[in-house]
mmCIF file of C-alpha atoms in Angstrom:
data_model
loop_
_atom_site.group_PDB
_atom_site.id
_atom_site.type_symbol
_atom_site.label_atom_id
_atom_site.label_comp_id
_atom_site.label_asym_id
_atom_site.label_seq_id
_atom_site.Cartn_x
_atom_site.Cartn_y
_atom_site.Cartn_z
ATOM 1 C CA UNK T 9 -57.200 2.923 7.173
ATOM 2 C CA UNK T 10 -57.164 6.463 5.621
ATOM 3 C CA UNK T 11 -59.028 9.976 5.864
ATOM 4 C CA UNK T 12 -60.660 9.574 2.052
ATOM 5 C CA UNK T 13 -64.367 8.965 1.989
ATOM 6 C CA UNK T 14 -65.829 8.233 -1.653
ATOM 7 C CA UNK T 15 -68.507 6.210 -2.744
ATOM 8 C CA UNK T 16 -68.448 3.143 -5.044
ATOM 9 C CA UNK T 17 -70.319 3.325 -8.372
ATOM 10 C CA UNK T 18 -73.575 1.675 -8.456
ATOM 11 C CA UNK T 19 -76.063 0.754 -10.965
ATOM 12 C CA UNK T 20 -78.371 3.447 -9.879
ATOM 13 C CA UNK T 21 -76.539 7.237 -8.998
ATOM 14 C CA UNK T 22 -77.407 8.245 -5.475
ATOM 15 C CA UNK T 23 -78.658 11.221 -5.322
ATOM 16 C CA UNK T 24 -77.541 14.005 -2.579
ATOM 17 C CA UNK T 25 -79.999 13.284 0.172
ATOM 18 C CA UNK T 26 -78.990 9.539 -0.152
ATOM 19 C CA UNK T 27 -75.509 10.339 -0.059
ATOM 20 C CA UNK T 28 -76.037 11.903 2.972
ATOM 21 C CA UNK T 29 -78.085 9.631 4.674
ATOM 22 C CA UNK T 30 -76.281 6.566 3.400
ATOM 23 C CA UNK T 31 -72.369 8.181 2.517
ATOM 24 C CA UNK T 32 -69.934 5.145 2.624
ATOM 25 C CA UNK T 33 -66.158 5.033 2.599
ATOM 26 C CA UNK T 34 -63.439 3.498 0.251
ATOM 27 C CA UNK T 35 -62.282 1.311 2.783
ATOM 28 C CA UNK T 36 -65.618 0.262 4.404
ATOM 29 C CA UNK T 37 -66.845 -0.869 0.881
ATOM 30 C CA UNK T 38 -63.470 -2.626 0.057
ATOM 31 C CA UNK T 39 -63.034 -4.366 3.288
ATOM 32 C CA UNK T 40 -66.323 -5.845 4.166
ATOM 33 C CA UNK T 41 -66.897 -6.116 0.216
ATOM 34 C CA UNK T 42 -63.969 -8.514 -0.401
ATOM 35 C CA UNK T 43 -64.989 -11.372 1.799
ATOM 36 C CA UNK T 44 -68.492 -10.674 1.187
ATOM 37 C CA UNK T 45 -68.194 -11.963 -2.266
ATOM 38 C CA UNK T 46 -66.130 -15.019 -0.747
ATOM 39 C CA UNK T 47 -62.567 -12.640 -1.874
ATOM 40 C CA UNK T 48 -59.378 -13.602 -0.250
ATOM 41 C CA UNK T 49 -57.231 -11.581 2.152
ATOM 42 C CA UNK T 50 -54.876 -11.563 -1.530
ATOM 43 C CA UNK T 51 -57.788 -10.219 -3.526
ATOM 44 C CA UNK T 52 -58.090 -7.339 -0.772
ATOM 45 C CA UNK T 53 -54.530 -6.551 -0.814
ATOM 46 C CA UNK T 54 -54.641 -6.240 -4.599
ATOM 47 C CA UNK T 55 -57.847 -4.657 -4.755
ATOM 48 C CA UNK T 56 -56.493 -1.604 -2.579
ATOM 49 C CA UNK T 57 -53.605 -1.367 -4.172
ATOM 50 C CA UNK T 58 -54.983 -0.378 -7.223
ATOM 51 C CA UNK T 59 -57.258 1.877 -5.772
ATOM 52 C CA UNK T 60 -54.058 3.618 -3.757
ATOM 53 C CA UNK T 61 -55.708 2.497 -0.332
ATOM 54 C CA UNK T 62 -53.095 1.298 2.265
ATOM 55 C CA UNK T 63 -53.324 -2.175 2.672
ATOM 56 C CA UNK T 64 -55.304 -3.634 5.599
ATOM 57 C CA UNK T 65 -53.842 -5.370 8.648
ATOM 58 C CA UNK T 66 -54.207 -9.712 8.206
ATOM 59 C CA UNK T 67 -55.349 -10.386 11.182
ATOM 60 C CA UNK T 68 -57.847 -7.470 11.422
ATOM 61 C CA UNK T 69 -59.361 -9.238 7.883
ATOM 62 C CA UNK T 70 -59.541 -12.696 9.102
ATOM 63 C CA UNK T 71 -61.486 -11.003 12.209
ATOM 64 C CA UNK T 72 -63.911 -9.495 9.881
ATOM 65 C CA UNK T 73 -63.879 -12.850 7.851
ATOM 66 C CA UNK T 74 -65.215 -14.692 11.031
ATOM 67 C CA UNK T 75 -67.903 -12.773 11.855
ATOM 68 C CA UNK T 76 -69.395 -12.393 8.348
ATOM 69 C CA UNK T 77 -69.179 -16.157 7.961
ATOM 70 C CA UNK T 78 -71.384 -16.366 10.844
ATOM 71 C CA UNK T 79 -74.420 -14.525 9.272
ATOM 72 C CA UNK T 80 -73.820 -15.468 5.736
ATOM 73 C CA UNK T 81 -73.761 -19.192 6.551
ATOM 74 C CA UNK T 82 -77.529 -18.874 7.237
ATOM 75 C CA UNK T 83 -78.090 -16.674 4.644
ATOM 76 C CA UNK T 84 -76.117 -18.855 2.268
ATOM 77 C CA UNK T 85 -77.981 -22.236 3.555
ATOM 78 C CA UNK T 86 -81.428 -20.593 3.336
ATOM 79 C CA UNK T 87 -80.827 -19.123 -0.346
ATOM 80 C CA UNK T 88 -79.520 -22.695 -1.358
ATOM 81 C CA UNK T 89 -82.526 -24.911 0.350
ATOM 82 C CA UNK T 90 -84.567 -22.547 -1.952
ATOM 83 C CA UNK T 91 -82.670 -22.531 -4.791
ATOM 84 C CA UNK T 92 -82.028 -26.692 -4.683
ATOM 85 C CA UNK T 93 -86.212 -26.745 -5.045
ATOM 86 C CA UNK T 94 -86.115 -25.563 -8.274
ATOM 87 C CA UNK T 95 -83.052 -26.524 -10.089
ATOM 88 C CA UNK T 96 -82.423 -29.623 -8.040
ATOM 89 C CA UNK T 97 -78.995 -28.951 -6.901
ATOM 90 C CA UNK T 98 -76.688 -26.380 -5.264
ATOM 91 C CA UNK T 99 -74.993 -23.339 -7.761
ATOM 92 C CA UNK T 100 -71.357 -23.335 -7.785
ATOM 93 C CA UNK T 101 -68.765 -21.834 -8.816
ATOM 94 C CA UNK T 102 -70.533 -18.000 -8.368
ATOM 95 C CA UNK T 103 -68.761 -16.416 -4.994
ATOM 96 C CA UNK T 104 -66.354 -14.465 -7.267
ATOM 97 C CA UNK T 105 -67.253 -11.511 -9.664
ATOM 98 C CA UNK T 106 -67.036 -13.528 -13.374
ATOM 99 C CA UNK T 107 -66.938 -16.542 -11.869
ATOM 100 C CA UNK T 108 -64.250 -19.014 -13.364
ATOM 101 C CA UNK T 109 -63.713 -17.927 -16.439
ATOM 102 C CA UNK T 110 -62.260 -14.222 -15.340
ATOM 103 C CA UNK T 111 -60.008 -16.498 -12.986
ATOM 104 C CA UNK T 112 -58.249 -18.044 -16.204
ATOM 105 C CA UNK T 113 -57.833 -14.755 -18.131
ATOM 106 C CA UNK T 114 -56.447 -13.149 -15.009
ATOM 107 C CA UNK T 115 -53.920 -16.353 -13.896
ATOM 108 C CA UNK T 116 -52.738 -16.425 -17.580
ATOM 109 C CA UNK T 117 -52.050 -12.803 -17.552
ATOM 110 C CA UNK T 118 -50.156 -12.914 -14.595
ATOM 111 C CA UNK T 119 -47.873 -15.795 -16.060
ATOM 112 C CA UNK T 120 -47.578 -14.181 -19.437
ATOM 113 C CA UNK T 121 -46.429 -11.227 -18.361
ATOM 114 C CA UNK T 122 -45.350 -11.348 -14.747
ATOM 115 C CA UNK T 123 -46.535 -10.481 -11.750
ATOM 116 C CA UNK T 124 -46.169 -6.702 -12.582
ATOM 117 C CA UNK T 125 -49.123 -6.472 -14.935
ATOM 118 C CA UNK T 126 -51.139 -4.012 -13.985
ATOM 119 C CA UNK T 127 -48.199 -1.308 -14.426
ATOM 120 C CA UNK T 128 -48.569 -1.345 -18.136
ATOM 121 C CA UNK T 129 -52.191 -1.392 -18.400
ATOM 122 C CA UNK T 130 -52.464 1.466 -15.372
ATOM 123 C CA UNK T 131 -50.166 3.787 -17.534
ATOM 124 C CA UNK T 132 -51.993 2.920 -21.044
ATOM 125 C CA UNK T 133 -55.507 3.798 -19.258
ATOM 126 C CA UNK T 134 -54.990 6.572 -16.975
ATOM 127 C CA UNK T 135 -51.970 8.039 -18.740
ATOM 128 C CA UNK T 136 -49.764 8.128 -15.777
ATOM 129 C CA UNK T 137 -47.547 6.074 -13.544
ATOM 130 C CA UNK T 138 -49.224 4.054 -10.878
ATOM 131 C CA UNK T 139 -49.291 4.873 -7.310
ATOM 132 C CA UNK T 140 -46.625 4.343 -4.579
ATOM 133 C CA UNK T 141 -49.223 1.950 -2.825
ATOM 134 C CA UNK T 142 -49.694 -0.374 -5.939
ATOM 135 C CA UNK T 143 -45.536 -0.040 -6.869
ATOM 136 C CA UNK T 144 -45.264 -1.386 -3.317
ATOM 137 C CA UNK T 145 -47.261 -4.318 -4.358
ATOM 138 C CA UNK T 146 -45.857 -5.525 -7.373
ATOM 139 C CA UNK T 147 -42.776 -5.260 -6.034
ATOM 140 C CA UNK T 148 -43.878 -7.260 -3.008
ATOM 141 C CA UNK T 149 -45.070 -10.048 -5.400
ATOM 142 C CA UNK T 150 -42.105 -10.057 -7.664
ATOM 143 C CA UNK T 151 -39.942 -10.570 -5.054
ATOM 144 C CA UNK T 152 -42.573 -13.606 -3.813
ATOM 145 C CA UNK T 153 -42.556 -15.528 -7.137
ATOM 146 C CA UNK T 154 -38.696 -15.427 -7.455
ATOM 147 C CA UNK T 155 -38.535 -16.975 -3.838
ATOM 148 C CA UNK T 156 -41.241 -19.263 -5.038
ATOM 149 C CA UNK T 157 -39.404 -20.187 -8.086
ATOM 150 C CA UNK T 158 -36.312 -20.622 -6.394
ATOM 151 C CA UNK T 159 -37.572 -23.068 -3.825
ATOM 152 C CA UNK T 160 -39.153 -25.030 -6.956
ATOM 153 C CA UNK T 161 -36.024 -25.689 -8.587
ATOM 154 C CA UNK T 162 -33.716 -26.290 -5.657
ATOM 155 C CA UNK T 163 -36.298 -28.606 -4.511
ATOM 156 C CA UNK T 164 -36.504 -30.637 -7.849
ATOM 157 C CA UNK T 165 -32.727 -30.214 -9.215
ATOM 158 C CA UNK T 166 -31.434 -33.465 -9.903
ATOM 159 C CA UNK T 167 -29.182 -35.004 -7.610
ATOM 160 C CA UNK T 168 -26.123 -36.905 -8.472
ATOM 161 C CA UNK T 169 -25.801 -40.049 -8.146
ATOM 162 C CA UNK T 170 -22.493 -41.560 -6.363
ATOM 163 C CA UNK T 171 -20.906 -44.050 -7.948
ATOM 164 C CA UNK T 172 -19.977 -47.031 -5.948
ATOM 165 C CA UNK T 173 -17.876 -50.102 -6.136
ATOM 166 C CA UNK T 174 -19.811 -52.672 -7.291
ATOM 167 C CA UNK T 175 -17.496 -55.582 -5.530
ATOM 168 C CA UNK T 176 -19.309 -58.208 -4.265
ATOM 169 C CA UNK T 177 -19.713 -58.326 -0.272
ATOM 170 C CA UNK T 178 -18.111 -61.337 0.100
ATOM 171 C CA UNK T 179 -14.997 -60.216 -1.863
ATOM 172 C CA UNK T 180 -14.662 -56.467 -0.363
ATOM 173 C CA UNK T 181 -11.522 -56.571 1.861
ATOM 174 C CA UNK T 182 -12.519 -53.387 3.711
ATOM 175 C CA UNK T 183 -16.230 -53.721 4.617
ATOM 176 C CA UNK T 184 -18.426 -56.590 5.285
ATOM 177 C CA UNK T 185 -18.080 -59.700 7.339
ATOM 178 C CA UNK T 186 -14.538 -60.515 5.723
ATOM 179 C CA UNK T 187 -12.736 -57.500 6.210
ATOM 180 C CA UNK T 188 -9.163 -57.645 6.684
ATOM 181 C CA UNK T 189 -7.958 -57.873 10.408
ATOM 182 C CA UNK T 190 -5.241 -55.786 11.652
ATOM 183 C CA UNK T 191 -2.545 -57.780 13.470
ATOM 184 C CA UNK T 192 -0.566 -56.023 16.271
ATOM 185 C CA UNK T 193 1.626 -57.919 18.797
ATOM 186 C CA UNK T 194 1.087 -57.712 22.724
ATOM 187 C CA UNK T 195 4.613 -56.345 22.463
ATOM 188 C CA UNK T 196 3.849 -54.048 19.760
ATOM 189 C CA UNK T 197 0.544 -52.475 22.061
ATOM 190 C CA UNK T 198 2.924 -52.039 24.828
ATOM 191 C CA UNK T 199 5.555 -50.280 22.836
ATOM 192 C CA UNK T 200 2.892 -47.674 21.493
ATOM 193 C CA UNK T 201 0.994 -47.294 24.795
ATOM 194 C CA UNK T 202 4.847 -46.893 26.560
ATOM 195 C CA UNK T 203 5.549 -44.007 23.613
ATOM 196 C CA UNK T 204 1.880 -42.478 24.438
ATOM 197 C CA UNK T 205 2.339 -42.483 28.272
ATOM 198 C CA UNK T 206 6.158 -40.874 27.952
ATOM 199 C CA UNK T 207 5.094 -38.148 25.288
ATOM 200 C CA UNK T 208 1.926 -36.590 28.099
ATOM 201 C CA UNK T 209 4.720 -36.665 30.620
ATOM 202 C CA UNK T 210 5.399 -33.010 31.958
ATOM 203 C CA UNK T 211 7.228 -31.166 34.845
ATOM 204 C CA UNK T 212 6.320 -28.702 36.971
ATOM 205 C CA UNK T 213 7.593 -26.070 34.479
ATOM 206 C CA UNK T 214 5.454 -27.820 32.116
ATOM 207 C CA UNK T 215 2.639 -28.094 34.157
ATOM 208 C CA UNK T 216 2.030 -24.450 34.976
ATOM 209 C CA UNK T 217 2.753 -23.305 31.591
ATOM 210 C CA UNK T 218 -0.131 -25.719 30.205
ATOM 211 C CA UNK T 219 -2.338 -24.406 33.437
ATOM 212 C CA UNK T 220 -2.048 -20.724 31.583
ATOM 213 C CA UNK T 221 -2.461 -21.522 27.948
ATOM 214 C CA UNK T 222 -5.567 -23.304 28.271
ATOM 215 C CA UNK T 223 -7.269 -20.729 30.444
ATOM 216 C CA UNK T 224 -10.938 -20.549 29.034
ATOM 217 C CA UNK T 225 -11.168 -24.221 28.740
ATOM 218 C CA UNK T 226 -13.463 -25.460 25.851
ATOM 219 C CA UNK T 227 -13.138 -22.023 24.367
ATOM 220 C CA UNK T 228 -9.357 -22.190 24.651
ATOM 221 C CA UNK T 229 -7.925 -24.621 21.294
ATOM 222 C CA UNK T 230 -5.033 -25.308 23.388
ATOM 223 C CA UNK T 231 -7.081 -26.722 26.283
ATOM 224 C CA UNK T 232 -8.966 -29.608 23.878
ATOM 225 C CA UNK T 233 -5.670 -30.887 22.350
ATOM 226 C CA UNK T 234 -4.043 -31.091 25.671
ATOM 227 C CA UNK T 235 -7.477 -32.891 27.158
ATOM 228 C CA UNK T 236 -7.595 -35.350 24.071
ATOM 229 C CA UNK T 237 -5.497 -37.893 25.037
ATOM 230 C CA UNK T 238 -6.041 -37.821 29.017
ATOM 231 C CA UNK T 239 -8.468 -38.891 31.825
ATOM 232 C CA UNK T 240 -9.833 -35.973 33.539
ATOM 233 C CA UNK T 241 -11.224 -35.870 36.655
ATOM 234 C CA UNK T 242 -14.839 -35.554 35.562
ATOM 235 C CA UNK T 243 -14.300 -38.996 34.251
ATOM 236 C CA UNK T 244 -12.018 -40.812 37.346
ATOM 237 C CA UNK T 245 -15.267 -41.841 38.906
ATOM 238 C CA UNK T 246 -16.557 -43.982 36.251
ATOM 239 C CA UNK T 247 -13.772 -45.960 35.505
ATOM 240 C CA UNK T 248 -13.064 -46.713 38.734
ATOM 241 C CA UNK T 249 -15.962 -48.425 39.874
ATOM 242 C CA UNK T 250 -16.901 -49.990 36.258
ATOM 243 C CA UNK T 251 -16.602 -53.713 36.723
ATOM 244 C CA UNK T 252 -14.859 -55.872 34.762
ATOM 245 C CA UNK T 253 -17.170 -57.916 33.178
ATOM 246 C CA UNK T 254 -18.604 -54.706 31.833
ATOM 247 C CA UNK T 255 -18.147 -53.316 28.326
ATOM 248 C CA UNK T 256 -15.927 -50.020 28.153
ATOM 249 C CA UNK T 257 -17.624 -48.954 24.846
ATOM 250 C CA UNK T 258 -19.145 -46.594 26.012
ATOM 251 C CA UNK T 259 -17.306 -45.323 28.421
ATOM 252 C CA UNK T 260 -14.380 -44.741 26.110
ATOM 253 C CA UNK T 261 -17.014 -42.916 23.553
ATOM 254 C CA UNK T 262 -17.947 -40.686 26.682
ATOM 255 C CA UNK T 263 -14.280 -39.543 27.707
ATOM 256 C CA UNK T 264 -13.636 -38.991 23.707
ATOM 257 C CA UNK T 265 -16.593 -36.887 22.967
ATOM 258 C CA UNK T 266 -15.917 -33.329 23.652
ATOM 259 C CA UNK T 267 -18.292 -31.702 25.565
ATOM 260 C CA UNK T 268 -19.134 -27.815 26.461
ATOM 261 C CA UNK T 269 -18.883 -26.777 30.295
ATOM 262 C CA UNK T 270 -21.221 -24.649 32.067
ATOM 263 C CA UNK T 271 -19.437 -21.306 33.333
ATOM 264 C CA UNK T 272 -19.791 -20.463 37.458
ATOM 265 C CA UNK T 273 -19.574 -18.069 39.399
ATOM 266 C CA UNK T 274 -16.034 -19.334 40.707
ATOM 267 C CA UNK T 275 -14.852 -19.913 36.847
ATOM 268 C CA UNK T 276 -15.872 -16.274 36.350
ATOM 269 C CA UNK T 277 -13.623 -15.134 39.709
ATOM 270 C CA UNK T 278 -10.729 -17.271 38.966
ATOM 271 C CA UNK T 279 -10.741 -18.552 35.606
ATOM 272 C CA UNK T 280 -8.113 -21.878 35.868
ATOM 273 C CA UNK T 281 -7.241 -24.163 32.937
ATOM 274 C CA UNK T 282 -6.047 -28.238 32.316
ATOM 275 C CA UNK T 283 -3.723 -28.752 35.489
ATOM 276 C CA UNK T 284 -2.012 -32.273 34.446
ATOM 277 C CA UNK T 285 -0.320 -34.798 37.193
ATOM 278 C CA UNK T 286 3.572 -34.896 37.076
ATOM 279 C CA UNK T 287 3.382 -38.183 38.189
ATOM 280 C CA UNK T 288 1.420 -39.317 35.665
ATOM 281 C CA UNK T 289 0.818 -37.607 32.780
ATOM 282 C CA UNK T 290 -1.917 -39.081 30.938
ATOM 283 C CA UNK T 291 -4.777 -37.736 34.428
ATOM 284 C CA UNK T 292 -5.865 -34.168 34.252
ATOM 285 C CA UNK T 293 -8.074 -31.625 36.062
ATOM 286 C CA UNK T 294 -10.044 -28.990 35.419
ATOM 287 C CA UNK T 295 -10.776 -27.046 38.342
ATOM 288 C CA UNK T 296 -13.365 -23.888 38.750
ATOM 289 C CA UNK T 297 -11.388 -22.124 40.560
ATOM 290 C CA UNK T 298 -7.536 -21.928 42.077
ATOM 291 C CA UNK T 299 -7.560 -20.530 45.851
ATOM 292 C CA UNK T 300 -3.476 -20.926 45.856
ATOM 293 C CA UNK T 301 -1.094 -23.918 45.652
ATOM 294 C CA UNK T 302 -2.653 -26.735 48.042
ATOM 295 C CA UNK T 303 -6.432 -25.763 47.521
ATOM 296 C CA UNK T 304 -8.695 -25.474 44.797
ATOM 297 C CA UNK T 305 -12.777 -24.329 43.873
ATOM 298 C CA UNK T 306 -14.836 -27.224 42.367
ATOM 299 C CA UNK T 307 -18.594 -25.830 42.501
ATOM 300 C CA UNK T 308 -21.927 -28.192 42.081
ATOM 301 C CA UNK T 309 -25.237 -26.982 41.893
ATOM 302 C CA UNK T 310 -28.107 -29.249 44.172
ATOM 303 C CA UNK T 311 -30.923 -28.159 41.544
ATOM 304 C CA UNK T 312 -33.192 -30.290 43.473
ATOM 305 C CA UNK T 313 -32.868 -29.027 46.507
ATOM 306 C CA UNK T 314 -33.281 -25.054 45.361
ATOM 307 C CA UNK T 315 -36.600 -26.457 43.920
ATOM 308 C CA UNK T 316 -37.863 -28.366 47.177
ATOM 309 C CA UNK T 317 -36.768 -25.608 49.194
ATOM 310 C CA UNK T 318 -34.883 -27.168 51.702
ATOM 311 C CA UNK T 319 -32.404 -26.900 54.058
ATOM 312 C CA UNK T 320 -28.888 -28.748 53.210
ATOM 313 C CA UNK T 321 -29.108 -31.003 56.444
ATOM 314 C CA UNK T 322 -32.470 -31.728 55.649
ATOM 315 C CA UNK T 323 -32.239 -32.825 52.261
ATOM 316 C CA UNK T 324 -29.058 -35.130 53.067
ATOM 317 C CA UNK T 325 -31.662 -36.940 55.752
ATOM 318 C CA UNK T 326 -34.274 -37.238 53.597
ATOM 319 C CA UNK T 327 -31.820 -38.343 51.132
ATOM 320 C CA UNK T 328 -32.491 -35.910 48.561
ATOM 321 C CA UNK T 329 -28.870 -35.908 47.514
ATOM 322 C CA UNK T 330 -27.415 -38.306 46.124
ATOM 323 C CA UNK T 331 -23.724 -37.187 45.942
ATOM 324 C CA UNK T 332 -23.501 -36.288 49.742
ATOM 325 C CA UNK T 333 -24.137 -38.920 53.074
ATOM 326 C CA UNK T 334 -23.349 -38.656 56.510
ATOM 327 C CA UNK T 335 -20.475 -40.100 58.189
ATOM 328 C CA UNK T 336 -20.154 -41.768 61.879
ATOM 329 C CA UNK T 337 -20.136 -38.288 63.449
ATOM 330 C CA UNK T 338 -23.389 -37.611 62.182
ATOM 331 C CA UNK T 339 -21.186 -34.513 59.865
ATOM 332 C CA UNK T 340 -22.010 -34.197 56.112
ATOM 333 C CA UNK T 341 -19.693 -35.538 53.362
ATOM 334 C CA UNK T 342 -19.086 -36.388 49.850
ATOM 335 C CA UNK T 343 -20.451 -40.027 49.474
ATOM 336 C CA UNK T 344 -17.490 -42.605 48.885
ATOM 337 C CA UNK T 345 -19.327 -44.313 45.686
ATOM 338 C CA UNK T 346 -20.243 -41.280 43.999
ATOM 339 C CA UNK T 347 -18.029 -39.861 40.652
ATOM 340 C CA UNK T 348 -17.944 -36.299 42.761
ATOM 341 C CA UNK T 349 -15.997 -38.303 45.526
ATOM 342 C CA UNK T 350 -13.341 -39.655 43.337
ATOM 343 C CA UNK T 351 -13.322 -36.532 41.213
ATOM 344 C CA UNK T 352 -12.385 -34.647 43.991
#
């Protein structure tokens, strides 16, 4: 820990053939002294402090801790078998110096004055200002009990209460089992669906320009309002083949929910945006790539196959993959039920 070598005070002075057959350091005593007396790895970092000894590493303590619990467990259960012959019980209580009572006087000091006590009474017995090692440490614990007190209070602040409306359930118009219905028309749907349908209608112009702006996709602002109210091609598949009996619940939740892509390769290449059907506005694509005018990149990664290790023909026989089959000409293809098919 450091190069200073000093020995503790005892009851009996060592004279200087003992000291040097039997010299001991600082740190030695400190260290193996602190959890000898059943200390804490806090005691040790105080107790160095004060005597301007860098602090020791945690887990090199606990280390230390271990193996002198080892020996002094025997010692310990041998001295108290002996000890419970005689008194007829186990002593307490007597692992630190002073035993409880110097616990109390030094807890209330610390909450009297603060954690910083030891500054005042360093200066009024040694007539100078403490060392860098044990200004280090009160700051340290300072800045602990404010955290500590800080977490105590936002913990246990009250909380306010929210006033409700104390209406009866079976009066409340807007919640509950007799809540107001809404009343549209069939004609009045159609008229609002017919306004929705002509105001996602776009040209070619259009088209393109929409294509650029929402470059980026999910990052791009421009590209989630202009997906919002449209069926994109991720999402053909399932509503295609979802039967009628069916609930669309959650299917409409799905398309609604806005959900983060996963950048390719090809995106990274070619980076393409929402390209929307002139035709019919409200369907939409979002390609990962643009080759030129007639063809496009949509990329899919067979996870399962990289981990088997396979070969592509082999996994479609052993029917690996799900999303591709083999037609009548024994060639690969996208299967004709799968949402990849009808994405495509």
């Amino acid at each position: 820990m450091c190069d200073c070598e000093e020995h503790l005070a005892t009851e009996k002075p060592q004279t200087l053939e003992e000291k040097s057959n039997n010299h001991s350091t600082i740190n030695t005593a400190a260290v193996w002294g602190t959890p000898s007396t059943g200390g804490s790895y806090t005691h040790l970092t105080e107790l160095l402090s004060v005597m301007n000894v860098p602090p020791l590493g945690g887990t090199v303590f606990f280390e230390i801790q271990r193996e002198l619990g080892d020996i002094m467990r025997l010692i310990t259960e041998l001295n108290l078998s002996l000890l419970a012959r005689f008194n007829m019980g186990k002593r307490l209580n007597l692992i630190q110096r002073d035993g409880f009572q110097m616990r109390s006087y030094l807890s209330a000091l610390r909450y009297n004055v603060g954690q910083s006590w030891h500054h005042k009474s360093w200066k009024q017995y040694f007539k100078k200002s403490p060392s860098k090692i044990l200004k280090t440490y009160m700051t340290q614990q300072e800045e602990k009990h404010r955290k500590r007190t800080n977490t105590i209070r936002v913990k246990h602040s009250a909380v306010k209460r929210l006033k409700f409306d104390t209406t009866k359930k079976e009066n409340n118009r807007d919640y509950g089992p007799n809540i107001s219905e809404v009343f549209m028309t069939t004609d009045e749907i159609k008229d609002e669906t017919n306004k929705l349908l002509e105001r996602l209608k776009v040209n070619y112009e259009k088209q393109q320009e929409i294509a650029r702006d929402t470059i980026g996709q999910f990052e791009n602002p421009k590209y989630v309002s202009e997906r919002a109210f449209r069926l994109t091609a991720s999402h053909f598949g399932a509503v295609i083949r979802r039967r009628p009996t069916t609930s669309c619940n959650a299917l409409v939740k799905t398309i609604l929910r806005t959900t983060s892509s996963t950048c390719t390769a090809a995106m990274e290449y070619e980076r393409a945006g929402l390209y929307i059907d002139v035709d019919h506005g409200f369907l939409g694509a979002s390609p990962d790539g643009v080759i030129n005018k007639n063809e496009i990149i949509e990329v899919k990664c067979m996870y399962k196959v990289s981990q088997l290790g396979l070969p592509v023909q082999e996994a479609v026989e052993r029917k690996c993959i799900t999303c591709l089959e083999k037609d009548l000409q024994n060639k690969i293809r996208l299967g004709r039920n799968h949402d990849y098919f009808f994405q495509v």
